[in-house]
Coordinates of N, CA and C in Angstrom, one line a residue:
X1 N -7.6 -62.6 131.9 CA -6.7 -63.7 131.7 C -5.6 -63.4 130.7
X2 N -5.8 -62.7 129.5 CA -4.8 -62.4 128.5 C -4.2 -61.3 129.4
X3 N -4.3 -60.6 130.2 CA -3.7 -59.5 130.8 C -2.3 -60.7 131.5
X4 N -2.9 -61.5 132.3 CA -2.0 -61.8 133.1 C -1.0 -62.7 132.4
X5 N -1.7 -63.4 131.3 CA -0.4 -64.2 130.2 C 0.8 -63.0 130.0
X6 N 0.0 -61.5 129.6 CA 1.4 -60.9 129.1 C 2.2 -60.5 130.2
X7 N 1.4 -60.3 131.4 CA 2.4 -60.0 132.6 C 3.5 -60.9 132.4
X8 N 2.7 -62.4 132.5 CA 3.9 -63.5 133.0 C 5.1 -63.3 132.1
X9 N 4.5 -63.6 130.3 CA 5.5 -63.2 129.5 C 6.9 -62.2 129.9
X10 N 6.1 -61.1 130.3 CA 7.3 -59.8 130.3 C 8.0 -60.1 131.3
X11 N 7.7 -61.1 132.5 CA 8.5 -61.4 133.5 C 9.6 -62.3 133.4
X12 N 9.1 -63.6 132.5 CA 9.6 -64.3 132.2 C 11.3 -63.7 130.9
X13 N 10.7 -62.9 129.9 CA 11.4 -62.4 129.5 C 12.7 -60.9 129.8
X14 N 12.2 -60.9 131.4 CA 13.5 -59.9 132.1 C 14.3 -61.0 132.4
X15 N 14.7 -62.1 132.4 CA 15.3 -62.9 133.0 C 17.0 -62.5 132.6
X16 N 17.6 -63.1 133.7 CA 19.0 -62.4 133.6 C 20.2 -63.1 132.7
X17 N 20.7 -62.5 132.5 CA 22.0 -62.8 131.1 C 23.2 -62.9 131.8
X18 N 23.8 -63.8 131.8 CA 25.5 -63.6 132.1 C 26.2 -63.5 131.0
X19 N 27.3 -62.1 130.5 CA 27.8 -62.1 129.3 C 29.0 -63.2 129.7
X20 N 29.9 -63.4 128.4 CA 31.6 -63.9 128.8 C 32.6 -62.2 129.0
X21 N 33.3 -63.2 130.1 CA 34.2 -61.7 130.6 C 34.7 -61.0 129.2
X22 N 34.8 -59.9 129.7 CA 35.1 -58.7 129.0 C 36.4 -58.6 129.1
X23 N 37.3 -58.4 128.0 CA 38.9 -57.9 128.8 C 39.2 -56.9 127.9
X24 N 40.1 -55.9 129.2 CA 40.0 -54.6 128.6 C 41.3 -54.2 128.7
X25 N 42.3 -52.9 128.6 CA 43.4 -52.6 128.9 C 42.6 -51.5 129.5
X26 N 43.4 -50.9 130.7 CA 43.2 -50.4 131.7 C 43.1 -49.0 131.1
X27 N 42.2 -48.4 131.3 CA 41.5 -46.8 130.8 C 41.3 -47.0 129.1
X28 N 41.1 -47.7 129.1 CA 40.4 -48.0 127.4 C 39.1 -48.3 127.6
X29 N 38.3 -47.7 126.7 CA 36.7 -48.2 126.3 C 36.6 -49.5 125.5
X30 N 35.4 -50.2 126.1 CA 35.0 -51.7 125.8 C 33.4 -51.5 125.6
X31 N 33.0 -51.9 124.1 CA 31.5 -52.1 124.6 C 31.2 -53.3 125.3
X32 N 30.0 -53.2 126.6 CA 29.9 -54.1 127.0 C 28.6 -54.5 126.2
X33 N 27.6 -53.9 125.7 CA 26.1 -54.3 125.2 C 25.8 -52.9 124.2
X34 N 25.3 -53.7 122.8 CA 24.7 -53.1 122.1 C 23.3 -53.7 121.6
X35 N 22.5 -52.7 121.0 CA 20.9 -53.0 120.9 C 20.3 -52.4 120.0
X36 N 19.2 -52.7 119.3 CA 18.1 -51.7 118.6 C 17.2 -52.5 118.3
X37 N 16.2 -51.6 117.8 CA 14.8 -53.1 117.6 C 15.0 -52.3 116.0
X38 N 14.3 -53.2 115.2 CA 14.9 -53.1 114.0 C 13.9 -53.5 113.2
X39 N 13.2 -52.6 112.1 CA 12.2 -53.2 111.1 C 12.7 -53.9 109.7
X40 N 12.1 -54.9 109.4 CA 12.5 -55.1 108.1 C 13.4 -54.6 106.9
X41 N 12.9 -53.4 106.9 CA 13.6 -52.2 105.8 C 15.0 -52.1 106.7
X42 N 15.5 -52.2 107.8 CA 16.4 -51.6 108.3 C 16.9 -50.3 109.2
X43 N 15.0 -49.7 109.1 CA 15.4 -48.7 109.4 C 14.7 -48.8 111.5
X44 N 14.9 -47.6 112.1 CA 14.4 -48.0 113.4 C 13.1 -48.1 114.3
X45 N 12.8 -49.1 114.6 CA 11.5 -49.6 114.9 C 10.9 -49.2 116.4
X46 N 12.3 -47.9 117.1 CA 11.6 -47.4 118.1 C 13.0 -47.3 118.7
X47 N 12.9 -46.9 120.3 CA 14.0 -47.1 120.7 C 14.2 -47.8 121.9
X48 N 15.2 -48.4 121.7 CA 15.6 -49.1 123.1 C 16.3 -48.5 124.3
X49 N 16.1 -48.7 125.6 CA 16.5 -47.9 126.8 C 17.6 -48.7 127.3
X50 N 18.3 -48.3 127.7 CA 19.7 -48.9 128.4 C 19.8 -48.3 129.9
X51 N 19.7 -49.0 130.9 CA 19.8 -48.4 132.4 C 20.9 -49.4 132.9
X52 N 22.0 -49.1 133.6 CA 22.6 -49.4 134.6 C 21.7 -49.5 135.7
X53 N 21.9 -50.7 136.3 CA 21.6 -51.2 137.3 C 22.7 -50.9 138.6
X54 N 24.1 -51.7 138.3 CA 24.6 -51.5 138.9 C 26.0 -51.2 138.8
X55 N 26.6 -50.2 139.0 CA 27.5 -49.0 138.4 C 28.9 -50.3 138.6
X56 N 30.3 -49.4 138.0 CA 31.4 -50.7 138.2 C 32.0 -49.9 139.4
X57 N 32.8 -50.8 140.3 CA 33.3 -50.1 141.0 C 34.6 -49.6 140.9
X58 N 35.2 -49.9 139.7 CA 36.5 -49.1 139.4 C 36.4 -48.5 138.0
X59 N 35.5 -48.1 137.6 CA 35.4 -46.8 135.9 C 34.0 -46.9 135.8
X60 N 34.0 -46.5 135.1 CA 32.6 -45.4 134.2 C 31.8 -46.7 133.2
X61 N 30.3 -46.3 133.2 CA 29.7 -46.7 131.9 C 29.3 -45.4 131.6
X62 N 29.3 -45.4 129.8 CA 28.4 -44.0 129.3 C 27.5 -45.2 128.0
X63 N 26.4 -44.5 128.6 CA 25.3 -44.8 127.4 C 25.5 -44.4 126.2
X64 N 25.1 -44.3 124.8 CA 25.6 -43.5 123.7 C 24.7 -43.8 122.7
X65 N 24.0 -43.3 121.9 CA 23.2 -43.4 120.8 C 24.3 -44.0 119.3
X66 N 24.1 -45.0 119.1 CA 25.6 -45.3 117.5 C 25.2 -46.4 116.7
X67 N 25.5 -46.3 115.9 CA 24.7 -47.4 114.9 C 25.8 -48.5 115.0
X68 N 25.2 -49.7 114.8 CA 26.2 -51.2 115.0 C 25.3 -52.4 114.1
X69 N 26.2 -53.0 113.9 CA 26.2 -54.5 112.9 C 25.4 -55.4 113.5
X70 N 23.9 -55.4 113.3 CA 23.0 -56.5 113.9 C 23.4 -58.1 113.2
X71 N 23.3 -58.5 114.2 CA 23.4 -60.5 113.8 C 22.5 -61.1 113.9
X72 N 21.1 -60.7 113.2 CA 20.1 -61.5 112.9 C 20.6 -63.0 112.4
X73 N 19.4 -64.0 112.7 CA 20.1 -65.4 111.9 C 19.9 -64.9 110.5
X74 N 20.3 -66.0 109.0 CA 20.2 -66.0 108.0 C 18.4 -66.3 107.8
X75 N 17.4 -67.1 108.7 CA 16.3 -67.0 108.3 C 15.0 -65.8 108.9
X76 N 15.7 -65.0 109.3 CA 14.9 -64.1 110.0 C 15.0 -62.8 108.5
X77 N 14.1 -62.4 108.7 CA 13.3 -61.2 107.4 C 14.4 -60.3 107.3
X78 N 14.9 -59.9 108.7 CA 15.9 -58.6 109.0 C 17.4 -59.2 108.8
X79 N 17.8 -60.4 108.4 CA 19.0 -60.8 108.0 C 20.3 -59.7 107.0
X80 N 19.1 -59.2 106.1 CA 19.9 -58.3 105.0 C 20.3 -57.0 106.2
X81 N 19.7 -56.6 107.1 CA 20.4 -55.7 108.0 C 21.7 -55.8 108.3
X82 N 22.2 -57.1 108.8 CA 23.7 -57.1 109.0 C 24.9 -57.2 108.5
X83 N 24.4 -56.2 107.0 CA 25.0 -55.8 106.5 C 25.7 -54.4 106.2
X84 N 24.8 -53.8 107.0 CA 25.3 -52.7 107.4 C 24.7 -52.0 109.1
X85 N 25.0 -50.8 108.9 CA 24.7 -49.9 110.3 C 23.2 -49.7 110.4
X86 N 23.1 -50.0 111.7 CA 21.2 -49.6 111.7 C 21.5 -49.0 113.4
X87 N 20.5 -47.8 113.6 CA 20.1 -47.4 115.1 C 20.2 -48.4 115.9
X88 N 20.8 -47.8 117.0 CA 20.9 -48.8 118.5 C 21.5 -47.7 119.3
X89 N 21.9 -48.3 120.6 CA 22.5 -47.9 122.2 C 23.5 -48.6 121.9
X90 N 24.4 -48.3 122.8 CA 25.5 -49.0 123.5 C 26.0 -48.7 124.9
X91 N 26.2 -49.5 125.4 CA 27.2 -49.4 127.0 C 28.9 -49.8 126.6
X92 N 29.2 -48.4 126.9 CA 30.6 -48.4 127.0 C 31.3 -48.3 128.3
X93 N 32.3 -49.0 128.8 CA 33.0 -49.3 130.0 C 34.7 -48.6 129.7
X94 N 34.8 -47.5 130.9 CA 36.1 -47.3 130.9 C 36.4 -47.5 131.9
X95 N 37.5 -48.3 132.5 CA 38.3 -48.2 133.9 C 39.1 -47.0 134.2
X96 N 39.0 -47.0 135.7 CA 40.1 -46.0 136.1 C 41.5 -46.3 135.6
X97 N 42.0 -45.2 135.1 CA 43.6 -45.0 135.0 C 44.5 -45.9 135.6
X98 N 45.2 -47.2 135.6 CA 46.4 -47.5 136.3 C 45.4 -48.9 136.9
X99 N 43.9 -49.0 136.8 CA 43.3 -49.9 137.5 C 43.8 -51.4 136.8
X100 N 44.3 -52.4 137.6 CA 44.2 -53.6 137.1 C 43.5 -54.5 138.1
X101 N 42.6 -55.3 137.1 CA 41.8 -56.7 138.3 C 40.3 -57.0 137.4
X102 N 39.0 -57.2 138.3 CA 38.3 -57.6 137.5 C 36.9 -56.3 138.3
X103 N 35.8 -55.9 137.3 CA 34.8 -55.4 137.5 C 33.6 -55.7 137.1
X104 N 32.8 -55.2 137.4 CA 31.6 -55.7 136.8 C 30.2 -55.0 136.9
X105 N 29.2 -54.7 135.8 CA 28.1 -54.3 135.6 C 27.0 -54.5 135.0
X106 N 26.1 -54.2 135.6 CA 24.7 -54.4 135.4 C 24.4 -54.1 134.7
X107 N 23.5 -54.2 133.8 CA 22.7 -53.6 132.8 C 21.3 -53.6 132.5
X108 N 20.7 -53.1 132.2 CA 18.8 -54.1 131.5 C 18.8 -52.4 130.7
X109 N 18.2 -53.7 129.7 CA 17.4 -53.4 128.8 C 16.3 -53.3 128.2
X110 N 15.7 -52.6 127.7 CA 14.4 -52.4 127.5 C 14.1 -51.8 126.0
X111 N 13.3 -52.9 125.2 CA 12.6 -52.1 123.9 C 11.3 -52.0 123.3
X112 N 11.0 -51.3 122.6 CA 9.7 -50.6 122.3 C 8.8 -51.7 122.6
X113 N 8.6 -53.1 122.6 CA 7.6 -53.7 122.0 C 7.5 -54.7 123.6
X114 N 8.2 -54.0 124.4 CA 8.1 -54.6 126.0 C 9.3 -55.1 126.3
X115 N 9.7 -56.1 125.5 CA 10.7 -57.0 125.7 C 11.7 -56.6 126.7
X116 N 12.0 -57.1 128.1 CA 13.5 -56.5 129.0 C 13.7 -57.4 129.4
X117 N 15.5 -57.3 129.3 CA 16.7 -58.2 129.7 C 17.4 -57.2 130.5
X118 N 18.2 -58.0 132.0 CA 18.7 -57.5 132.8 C 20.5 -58.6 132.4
X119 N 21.5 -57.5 132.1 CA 22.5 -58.5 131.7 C 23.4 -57.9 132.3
X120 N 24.2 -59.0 132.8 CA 25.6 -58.9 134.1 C 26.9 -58.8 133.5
X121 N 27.7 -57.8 133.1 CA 28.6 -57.5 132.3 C 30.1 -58.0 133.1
X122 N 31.0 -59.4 133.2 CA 32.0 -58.9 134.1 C 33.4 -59.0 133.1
X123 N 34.0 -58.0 133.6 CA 35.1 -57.3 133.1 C 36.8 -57.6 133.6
X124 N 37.5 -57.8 133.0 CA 38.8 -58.4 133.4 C 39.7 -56.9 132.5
X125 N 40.3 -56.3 133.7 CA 40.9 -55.0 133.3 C 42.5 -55.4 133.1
X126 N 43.3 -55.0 132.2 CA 44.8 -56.0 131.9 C 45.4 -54.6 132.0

């Protein structure tokens, strides 16, 4: 029975994300999603995986290992983190050269402790 509570949980918790459009200038890099699981102390509590689901049809994602500004609330333990750089991923989006219109991509995510989000990135290229 507890097996299948955590099944449900992890199912329930892939559920999908719609970001707000992204606007980019055309062949410039945009993050679309950054991430890290994050201990107390600040330092990294494992790593999180970043997969494309579904590629853009006019530019590039590249994955990238870089440290970024977590936004914990004010009452969460890891608050003092966002004050500076802690481990994470990111998904960076570049459009083709000269492309203008709108794109869009997939994402999920996955971190140490099970938790996955599949998140729908769309992009408005200027």
């Amino acid at each position: 029975m507890r097996m299948l509570l955590v099944v449900i949980g992890l199912l329930v918790s892939m559920g999908a994300a719609q970001a707000a459009t992204k606007f980019v200038l055309s062949g410039r890099p945009v993050i679309l999603y950054q991430a890290g699981a994050t201990n107390p102390d600040c330092t990294a509590a494992g790593e999180v995986v970043l997969r494309v689901i579904q590629e853009p049809e006019h530019g590039k994602v590249t994955i990238r290992r870089a440290g970024f500004y977590p936004t914990f609330p004010d009452g969460n333990v890891r608050s003092a983190c966002n004050r500076r750089r802690v481990p994470g991923v990111q998904a960076v989006y570049t459009s083709q050269r000269g492309y203008i219109g709108m794109d869009t991509v997939v994402i999920e995510a996955f971190w140490p402790a099970g938790r996955a989000v599949r998140f729908t990135a769309p992009i408005r290229v200027m």
